[in-house]
Short mmCIF file of C-alpha atoms and ligand atoms in Angstrom, two decimals:
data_model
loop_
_atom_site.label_atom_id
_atom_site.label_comp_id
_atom_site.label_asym_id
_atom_site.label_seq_id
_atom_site.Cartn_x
_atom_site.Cartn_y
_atom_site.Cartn_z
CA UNK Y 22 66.49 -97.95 148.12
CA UNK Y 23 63.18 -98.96 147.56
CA UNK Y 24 63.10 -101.56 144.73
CA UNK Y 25 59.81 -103.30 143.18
CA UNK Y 26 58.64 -106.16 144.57
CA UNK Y 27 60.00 -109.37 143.54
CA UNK Y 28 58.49 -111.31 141.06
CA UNK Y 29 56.84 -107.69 139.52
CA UNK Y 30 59.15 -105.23 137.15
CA UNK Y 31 58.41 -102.06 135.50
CA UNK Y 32 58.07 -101.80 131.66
CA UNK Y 33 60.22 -98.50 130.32
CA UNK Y 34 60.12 -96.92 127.35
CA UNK Y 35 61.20 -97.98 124.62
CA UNK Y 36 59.97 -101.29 125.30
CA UNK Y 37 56.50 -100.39 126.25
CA UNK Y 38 56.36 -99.36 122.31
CA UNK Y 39 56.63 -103.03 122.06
CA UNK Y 40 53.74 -103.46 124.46
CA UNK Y 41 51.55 -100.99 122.72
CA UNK Y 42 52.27 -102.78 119.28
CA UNK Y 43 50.70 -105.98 120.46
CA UNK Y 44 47.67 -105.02 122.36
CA UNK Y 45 46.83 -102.60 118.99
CA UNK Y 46 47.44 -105.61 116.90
CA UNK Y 47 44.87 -107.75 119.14
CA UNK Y 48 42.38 -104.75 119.51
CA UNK Y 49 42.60 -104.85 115.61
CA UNK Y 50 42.37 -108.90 114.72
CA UNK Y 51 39.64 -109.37 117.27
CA UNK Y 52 37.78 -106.61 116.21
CA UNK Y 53 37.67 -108.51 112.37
CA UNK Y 54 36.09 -111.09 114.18
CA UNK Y 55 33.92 -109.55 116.26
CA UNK Y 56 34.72 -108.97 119.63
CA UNK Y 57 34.37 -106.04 122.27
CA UNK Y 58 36.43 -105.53 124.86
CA UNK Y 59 34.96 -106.01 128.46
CA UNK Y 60 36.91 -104.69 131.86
CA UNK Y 61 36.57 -106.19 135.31
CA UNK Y 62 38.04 -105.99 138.24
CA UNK Y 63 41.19 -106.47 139.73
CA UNK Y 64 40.04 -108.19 142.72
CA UNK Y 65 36.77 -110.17 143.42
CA UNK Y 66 35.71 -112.23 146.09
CA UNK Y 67 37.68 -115.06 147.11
CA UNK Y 68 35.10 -118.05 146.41
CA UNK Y 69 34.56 -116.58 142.83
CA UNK Y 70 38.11 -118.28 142.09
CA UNK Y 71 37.62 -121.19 144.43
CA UNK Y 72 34.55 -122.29 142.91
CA UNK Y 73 35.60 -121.78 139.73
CA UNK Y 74 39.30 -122.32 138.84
CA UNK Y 75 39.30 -125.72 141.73
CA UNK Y 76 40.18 -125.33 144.91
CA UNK Y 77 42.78 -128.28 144.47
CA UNK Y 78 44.24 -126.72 141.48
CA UNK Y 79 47.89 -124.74 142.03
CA UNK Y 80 46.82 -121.56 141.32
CA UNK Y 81 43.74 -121.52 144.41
CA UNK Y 82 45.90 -123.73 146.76
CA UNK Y 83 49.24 -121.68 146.90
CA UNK Y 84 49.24 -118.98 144.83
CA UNK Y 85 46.75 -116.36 145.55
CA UNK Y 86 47.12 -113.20 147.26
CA UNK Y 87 44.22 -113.28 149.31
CA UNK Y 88 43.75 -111.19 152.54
CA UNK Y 89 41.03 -110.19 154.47
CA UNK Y 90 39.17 -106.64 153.70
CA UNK Y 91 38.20 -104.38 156.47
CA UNK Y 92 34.80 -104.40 157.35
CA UNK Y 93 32.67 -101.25 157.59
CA UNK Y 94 32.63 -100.79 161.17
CA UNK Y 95 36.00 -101.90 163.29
CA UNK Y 96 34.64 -104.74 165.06
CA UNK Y 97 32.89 -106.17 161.16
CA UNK Y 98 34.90 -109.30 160.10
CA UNK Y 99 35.88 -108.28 156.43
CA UNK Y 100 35.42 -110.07 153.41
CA UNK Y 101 38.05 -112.61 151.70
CA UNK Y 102 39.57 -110.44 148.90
CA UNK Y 103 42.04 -111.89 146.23
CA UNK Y 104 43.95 -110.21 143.49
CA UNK Y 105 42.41 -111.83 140.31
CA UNK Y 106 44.82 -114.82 138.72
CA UNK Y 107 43.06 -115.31 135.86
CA UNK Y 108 40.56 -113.58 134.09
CA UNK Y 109 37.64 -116.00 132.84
CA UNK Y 110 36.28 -116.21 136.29
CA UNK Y 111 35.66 -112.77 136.31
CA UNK Y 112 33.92 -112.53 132.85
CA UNK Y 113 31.55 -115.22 134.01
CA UNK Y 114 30.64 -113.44 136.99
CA UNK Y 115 30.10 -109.85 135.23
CA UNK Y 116 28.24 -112.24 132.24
CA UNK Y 117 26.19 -113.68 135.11
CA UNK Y 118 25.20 -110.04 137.05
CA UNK Y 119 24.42 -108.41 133.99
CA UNK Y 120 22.61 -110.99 132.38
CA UNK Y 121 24.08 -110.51 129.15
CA UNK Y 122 22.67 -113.83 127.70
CA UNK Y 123 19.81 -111.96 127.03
CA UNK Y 124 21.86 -109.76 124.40
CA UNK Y 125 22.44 -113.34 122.81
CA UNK Y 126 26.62 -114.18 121.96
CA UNK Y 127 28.49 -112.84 123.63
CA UNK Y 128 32.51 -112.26 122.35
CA UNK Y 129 34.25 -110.34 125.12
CA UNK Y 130 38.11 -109.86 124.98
CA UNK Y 131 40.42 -108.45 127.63
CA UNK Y 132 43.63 -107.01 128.24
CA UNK Y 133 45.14 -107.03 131.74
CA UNK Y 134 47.24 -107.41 134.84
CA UNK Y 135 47.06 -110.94 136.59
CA UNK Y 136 48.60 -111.84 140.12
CA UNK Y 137 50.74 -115.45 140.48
CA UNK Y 138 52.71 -116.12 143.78
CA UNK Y 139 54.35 -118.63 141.61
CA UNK Y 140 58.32 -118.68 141.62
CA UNK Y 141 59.74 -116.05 139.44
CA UNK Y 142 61.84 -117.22 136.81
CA UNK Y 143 62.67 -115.52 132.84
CA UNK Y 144 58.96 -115.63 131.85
CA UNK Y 145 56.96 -116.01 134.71
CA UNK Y 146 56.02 -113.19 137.04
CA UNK Y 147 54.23 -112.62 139.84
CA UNK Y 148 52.21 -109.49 138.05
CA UNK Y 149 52.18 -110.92 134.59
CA UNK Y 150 49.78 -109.62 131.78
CA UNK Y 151 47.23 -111.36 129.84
CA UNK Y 152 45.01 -110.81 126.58
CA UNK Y 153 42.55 -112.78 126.35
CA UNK Y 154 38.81 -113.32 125.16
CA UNK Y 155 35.59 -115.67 125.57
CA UNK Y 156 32.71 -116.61 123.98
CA UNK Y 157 29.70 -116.99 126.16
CA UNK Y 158 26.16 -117.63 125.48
CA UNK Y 159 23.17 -119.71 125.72
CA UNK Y 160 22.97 -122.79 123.70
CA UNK Y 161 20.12 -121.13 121.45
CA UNK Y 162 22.78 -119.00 120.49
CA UNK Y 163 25.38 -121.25 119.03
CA UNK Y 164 27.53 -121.26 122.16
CA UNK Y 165 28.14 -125.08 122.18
CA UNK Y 166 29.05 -125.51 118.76
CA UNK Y 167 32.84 -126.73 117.42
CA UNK Y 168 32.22 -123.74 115.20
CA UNK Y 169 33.23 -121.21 117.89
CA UNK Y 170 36.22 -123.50 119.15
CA UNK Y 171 37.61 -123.66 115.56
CA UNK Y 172 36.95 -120.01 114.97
CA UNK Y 173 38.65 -118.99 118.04
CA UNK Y 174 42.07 -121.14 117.42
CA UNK Y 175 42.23 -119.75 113.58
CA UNK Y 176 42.18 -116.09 115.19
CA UNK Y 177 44.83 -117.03 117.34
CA UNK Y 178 47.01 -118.45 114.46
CA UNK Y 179 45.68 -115.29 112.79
CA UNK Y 180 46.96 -112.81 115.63
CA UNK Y 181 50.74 -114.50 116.22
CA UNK Y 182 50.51 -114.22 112.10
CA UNK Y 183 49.98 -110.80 112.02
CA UNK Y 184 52.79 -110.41 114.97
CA UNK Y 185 55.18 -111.49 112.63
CA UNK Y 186 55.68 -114.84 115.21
CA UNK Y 187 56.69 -117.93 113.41
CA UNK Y 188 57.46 -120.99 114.90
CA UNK Y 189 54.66 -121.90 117.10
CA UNK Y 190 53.09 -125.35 118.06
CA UNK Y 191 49.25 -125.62 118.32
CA UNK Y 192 48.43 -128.54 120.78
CA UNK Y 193 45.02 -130.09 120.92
CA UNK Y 194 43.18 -132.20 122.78
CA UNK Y 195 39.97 -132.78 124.43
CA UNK Y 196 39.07 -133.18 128.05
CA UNK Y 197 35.63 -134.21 127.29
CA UNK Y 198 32.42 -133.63 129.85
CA UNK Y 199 32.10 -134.51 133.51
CA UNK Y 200 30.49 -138.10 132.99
CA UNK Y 201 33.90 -139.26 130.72
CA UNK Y 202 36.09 -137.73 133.55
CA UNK Y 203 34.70 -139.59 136.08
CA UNK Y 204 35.03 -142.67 134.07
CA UNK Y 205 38.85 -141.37 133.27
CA UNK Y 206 39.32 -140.77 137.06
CA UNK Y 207 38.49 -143.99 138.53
CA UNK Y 208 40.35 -145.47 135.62
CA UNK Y 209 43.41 -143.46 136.84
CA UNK Y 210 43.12 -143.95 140.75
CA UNK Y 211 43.30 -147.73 139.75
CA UNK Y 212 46.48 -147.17 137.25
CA UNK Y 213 48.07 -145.10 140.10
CA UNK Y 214 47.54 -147.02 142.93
CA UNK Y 215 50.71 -149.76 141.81
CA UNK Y 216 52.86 -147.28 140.95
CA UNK Y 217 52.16 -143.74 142.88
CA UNK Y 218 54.45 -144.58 145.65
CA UNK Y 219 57.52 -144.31 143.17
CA UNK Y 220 56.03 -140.68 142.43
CA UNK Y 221 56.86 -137.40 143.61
CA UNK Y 222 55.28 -135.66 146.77
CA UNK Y 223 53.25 -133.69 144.33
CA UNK Y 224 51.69 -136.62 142.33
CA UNK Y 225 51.05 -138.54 145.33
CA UNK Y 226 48.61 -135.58 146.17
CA UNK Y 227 47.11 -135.51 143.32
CA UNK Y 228 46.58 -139.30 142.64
CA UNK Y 229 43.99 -138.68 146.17
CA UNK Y 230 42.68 -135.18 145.25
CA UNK Y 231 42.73 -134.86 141.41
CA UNK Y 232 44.14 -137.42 139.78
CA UNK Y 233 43.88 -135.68 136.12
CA UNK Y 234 47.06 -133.51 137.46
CA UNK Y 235 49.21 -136.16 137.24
CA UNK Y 236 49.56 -135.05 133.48
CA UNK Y 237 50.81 -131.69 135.05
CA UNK Y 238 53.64 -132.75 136.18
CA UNK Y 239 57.27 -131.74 134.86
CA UNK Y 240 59.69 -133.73 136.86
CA UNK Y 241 61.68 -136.65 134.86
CA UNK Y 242 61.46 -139.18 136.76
CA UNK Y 243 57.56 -139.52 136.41
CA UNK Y 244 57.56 -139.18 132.83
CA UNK Y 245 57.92 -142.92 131.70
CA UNK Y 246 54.99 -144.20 134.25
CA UNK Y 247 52.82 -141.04 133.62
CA UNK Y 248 52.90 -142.53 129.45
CA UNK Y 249 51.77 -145.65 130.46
CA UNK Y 250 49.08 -144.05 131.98
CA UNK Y 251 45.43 -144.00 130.11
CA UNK Y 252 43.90 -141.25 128.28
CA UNK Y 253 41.10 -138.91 128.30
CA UNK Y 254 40.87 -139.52 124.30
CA UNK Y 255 39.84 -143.61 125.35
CA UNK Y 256 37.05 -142.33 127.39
CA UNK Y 257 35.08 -139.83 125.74
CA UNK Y 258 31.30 -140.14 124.59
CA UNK Y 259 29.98 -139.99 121.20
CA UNK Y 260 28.87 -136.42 121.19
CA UNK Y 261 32.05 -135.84 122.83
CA UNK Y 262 34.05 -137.19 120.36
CA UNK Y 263 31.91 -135.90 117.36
CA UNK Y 264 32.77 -132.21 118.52
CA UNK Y 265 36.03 -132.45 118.78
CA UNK Y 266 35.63 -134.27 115.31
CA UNK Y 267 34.60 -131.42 114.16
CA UNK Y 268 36.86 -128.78 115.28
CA UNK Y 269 39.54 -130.63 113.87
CA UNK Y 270 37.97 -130.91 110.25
CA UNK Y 271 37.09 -127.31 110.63
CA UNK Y 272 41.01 -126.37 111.49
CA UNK Y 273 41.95 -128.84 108.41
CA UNK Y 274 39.26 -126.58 106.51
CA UNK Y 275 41.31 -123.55 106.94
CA UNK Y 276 44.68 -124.30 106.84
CA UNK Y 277 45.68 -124.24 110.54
CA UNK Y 278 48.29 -126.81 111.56
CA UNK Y 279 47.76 -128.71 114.97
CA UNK Y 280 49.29 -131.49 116.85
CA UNK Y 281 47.06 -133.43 119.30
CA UNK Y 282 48.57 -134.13 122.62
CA UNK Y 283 46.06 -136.40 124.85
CA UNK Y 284 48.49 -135.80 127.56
CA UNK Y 285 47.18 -132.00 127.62
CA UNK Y 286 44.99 -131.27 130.88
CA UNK Y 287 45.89 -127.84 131.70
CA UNK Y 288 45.72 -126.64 135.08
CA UNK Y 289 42.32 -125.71 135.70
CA UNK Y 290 39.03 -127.28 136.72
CA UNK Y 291 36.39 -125.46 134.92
CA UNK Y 292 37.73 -126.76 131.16
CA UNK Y 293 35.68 -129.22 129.24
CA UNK Y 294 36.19 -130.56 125.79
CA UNK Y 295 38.45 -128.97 123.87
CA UNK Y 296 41.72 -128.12 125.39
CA UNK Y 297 44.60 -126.01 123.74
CA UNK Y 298 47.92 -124.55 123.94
CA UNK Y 299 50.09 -122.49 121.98
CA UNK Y 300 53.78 -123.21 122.64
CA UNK Y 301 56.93 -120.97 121.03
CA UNK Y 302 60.31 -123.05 120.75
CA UNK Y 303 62.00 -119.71 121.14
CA UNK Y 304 60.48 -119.53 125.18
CA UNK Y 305 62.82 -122.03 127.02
CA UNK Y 306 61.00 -123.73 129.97
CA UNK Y 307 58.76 -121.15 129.78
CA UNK Y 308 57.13 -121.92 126.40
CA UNK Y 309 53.55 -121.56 126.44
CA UNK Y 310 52.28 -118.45 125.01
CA UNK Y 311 48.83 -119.37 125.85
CA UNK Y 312 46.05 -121.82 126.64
CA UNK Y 313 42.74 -121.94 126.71
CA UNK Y 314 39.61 -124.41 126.77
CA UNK Y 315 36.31 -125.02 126.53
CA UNK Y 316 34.01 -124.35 129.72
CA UNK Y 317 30.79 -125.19 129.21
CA UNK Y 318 29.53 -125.75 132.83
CA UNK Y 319 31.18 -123.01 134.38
CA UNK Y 320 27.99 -120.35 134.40
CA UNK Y 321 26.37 -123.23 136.35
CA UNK Y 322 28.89 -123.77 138.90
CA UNK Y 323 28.92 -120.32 139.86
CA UNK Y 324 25.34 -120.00 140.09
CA UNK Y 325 24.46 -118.54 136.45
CA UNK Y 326 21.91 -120.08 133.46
CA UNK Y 327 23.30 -122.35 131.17
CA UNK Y 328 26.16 -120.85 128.95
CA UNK Y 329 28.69 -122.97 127.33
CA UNK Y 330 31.87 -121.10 126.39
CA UNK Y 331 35.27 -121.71 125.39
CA UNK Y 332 38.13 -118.69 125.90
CA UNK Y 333 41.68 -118.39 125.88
CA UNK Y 334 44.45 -116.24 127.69
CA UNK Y 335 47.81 -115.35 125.96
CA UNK Y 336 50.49 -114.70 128.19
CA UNK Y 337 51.28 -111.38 127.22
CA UNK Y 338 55.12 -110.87 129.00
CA UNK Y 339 55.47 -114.34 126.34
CA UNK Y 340 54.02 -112.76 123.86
CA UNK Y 341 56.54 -109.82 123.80
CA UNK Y 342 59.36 -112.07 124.18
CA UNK Y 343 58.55 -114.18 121.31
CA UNK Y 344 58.32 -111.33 118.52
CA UNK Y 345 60.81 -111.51 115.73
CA UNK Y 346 63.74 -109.56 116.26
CA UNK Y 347 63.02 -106.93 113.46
CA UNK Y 348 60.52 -105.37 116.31
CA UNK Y 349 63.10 -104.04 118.59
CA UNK Y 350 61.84 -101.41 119.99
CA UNK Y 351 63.51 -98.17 118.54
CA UNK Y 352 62.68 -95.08 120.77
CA UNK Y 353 60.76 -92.68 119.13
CA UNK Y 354 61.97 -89.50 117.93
CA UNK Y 355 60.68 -85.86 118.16
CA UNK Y 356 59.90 -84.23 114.80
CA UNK Y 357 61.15 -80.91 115.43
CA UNK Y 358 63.24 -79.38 119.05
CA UNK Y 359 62.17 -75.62 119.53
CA UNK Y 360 64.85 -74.11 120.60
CA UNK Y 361 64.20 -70.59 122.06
CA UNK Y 362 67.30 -68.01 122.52
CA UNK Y 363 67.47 -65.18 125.09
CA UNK Y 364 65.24 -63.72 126.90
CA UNK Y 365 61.91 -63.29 127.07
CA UNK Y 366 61.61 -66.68 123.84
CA UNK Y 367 59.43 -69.06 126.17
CA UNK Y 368 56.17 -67.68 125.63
CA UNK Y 369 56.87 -66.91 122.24
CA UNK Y 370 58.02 -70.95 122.15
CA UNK Y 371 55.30 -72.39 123.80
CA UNK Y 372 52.95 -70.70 121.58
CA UNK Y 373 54.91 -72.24 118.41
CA UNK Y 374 54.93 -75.44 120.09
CA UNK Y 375 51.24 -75.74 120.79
CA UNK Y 376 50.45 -74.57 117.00
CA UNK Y 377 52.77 -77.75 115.88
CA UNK Y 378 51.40 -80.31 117.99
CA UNK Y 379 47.69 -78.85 117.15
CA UNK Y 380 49.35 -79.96 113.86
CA UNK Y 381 50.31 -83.34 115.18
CA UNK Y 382 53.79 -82.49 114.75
CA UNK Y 383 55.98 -84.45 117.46
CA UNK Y 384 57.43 -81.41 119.18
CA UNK Y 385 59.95 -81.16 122.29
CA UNK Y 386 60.39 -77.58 123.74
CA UNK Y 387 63.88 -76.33 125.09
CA UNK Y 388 64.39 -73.57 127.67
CA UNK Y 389 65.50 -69.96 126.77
CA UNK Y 390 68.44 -70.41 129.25
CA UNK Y 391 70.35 -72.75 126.96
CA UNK Y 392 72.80 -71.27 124.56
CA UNK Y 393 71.65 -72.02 121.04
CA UNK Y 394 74.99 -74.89 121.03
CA UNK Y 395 73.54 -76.98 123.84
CA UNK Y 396 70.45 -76.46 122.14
CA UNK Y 397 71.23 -78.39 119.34
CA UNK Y 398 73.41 -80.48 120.96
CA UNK Y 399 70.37 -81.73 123.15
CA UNK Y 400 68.05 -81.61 119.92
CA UNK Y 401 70.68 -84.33 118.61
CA UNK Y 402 71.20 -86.38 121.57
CA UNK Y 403 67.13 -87.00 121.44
CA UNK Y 404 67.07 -87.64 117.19
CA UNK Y 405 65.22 -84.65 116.40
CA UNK Y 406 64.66 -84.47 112.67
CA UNK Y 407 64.68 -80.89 113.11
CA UNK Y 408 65.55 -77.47 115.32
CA UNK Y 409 63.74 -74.36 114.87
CA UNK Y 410 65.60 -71.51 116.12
CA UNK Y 411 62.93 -68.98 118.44
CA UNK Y 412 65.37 -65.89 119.08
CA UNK Y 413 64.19 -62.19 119.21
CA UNK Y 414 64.86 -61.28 115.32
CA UNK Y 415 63.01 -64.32 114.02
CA UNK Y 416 59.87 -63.11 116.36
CA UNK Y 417 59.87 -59.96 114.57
CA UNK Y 418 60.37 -61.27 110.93
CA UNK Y 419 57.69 -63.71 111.59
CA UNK Y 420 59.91 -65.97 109.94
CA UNK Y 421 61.82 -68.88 111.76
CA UNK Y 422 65.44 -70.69 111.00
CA UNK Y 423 64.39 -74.50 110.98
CA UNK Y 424 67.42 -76.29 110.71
CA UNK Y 425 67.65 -80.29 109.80
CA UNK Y 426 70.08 -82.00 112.26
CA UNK Y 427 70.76 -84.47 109.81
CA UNK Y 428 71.58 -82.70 106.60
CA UNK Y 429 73.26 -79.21 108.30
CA UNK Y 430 70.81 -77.44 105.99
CA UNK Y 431 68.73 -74.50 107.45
CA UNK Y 432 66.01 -73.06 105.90
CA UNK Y 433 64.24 -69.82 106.49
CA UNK Y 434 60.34 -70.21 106.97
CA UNK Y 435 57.19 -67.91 107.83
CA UNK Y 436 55.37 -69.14 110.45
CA UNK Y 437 52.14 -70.73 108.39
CA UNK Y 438 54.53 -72.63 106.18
CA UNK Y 439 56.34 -74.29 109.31
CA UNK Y 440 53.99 -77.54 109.69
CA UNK Y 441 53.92 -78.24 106.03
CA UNK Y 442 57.81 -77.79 105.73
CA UNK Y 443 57.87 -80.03 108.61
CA UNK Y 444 55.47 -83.05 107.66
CA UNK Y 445 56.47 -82.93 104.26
CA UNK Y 446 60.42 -83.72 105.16
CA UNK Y 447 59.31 -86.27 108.07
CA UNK Y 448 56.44 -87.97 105.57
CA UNK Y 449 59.58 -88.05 102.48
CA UNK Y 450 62.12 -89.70 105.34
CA UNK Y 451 59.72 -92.10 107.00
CA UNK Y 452 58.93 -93.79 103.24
CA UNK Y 453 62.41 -93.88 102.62
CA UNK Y 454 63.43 -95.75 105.79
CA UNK Y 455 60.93 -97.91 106.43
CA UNK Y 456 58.99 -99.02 103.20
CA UNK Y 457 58.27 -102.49 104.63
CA UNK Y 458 55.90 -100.43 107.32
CA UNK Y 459 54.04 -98.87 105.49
P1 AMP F 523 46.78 -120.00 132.26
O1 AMP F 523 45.85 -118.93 132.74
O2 AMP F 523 47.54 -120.66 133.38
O3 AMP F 523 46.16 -120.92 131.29
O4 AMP F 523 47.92 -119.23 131.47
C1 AMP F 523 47.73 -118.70 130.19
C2 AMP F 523 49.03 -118.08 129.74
O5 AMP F 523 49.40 -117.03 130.62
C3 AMP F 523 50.21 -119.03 129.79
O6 AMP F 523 50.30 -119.77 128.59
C4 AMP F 523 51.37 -118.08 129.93
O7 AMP F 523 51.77 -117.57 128.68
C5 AMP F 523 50.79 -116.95 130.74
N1 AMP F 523 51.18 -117.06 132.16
C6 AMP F 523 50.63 -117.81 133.13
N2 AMP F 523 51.24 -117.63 134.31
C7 AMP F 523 52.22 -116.71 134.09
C8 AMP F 523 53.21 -116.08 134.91
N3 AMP F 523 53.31 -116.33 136.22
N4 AMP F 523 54.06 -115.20 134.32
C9 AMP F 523 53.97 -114.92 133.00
N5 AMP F 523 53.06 -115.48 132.19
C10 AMP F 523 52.19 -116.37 132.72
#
């Protein structure tokens, strides 16, 4: 048997219900704030992520899937493909081609499939999904200022609001600009070099190559010399330290809670100033829902004008994981099973069916060759509010037996009067249910 590929997993109804719920409730909240949705590609070219996520970052050094196209003819070399792990590298490079500074601010959001060889454990995948948005412009435009940062984190505390998630941390911190990480770097090699020996294989790495992702790192043992490490917080400039300032008061302005955690560095190059994550006690190991960050010289480094941005990426597997448990997902139910009898009812059926769904009318269509018992027995199995009996005397009448599957009752009803009968009993059921939905 063919199985899917490890670390990947199909999404079946009902839970995709789930899936749908989320994305509609981000389409919706970003939407109040302003943002359009922008699409890119799955795969780009190779150096797009190297020069912009960090080559010595995880994600470029071990977990790509890169291969080599085919060139045009078969003696061409082919270009270095790679499925895309992340998506702001991508929106830079589309903002770049298509010049969009010159349509001033831009707030882009996305919704998408991102590829991870990372190890696949309960909430990480290999072919894990992502929502996630960016604000990108030139400076004239506003792009720089601790406004955007602020207003981005309060529509994320808006959004897992709105999902009914409680219970989530907001970590801040800021990684400041290149000049104070330099400083911060050299101050680390020189706190490493005593103690990096007594480190694991990892660290040791990255006390020589990138020193800042020493705060990455999960395993115990490191944990009491990584605190008596410095911080990013002790070397950042005025301006620096005025914006983040700000984006706290902001936050303070409008009610969003926030913890700041100097130790935050998340794992990719291209971040400047403020840094964030969004973490769910409910997650296990697993706990981040999201992060995101400021990039402000990311256009730059891939060749584009100036355009300071800051984004963010929710995990979206996380995100589903995380909802309350009064959204299980309930499959949906047909309105009404058409059940036609004997021969000769399909047509007949299919013509009723198409009139009812013209009517938006949820409507599953049987097969003349069941006897009118399975019929309802299958129009049962599936929660069908109702069954509407097709056989050759109703045809005639113009009149139909519509019979509730709940209740027992059956009804007699001309042909016109079938949608209204219909929506009127699912409407008067639905409110009765569900009143919190509504
Ligand atoms: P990152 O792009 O690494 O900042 O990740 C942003 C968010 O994506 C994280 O907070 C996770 O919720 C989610 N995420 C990252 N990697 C994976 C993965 N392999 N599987 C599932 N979710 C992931």
């Amino acid at each position: 048997m063919i199985k899917a590929v490890r670390g990947t997993r199909d999404l079946l109804p009902p839970e995709t219900a789930l899936w749908n719920f989320v994305e509609a409730k981000a389409r919706e909240v970003f939407r109040a704030y302003n943002f359009q949705e922008i699409r890119t590609p799955v795969f780009e070219e190779t150096q797009l992520f190297a020069r912009s996520v960090g080559e010595e970052t995880d994600i470029v050094s071990k977990e790509m899937y890169t291969w080599e196209d085919r060139g045009r003819a078969q003696s061409d070399k082919g270009q270095s493909l790679t499925l895309r792990p992340e998506n702001t590298a991508g929106v830079v490079r589309a903002y770049i081609e298509h010049k969009l500074w010159e349509r001033g601010l831009q707030k882009l959001y996305y919704i998408g499939p991102q590829f991870r060889r990372e190890r696949p454990q309960k909430g990480r995948y290999r072919q894990f999904y992502q929502i996630g948005a960016e604000v990108i412009g030139p400076p004239s435009a506003g792009s720089e200022s601790p406004a955007r940062d602020a207003e981005v984190l309060e529509m994320l505390a808006t959004f897992l609001d709105r999902l009914g998630i409680t219970g989530w941390t907001l970590e801040l911190n800021s990684v400041g600009c290149p000049n104070d990480r330099a400083l911060f770097n050299e101050a680390l090699r020189k706190a490493l070099e005593p103690v990096v020996a007594k480190m694991c294989v990892d660290c040791q790495r990255r006390a020589v190559t990138n020193p800042l992702r020493v705060f990455d790192c999960k395993i115990p043992e490191d944990q009491p010399i990584i605190d008596k490490l410095p911080r990013i917080s002790q070397f950042l400039n005025q301006p620096c330290r005025q914006h983040f300032d700000e984006v706290q008061a902001i936050l303070k302005a409008t009610g969003i809670p926030f913890t700041l955690n100097d130790r935050l560095v998340r794992g990719l190059d291209y971040y400047t100033r403020t840094a964030f994550e969004f973490t769910h006690g409910g997650l296990g190991a697993q706990n981040a829902i999201l992060g995101g960050g400021r990039y402000d010289g990311l256009s730059e480094s891939l060749g584009g004008p100036q355009a300071p941005g800051i984004g963010f990426a929710i995990g979206e597997d996380r995100l589903v994981m995380s909802l309350p448990q009064s959204a299980n997902a309930v499959a949906p139910q047909p309105d009404v099973y058409i059940a036609p009898l004997g021969a000769g009812m399909n047509r007949e059926a299919a013509r009723l069916a198409r009139e009812l769904r013209g009517e938006d009318i949820v409507t599953e269509l049987g097969d003349e060759s069941f006897r009118l018992k399975k019929s309802l027995e299958t129009a049962s199995k599936m929660g069908a509010r109702f069954a509407l009996i097709v056989g050759e005397n109703e045809v005639k009448a113009g009149s139909f037996a519509l019979k509730n599957l709940a209740s027992g009752e059956q009804t007699s009803a001309p042909r016109a009067e079938l949608a209204r009968m219909i929506r009127n009993s699912v409407i008067a059921s639905r409110v009765q249910i569900a009143p919190e939905n509504k």
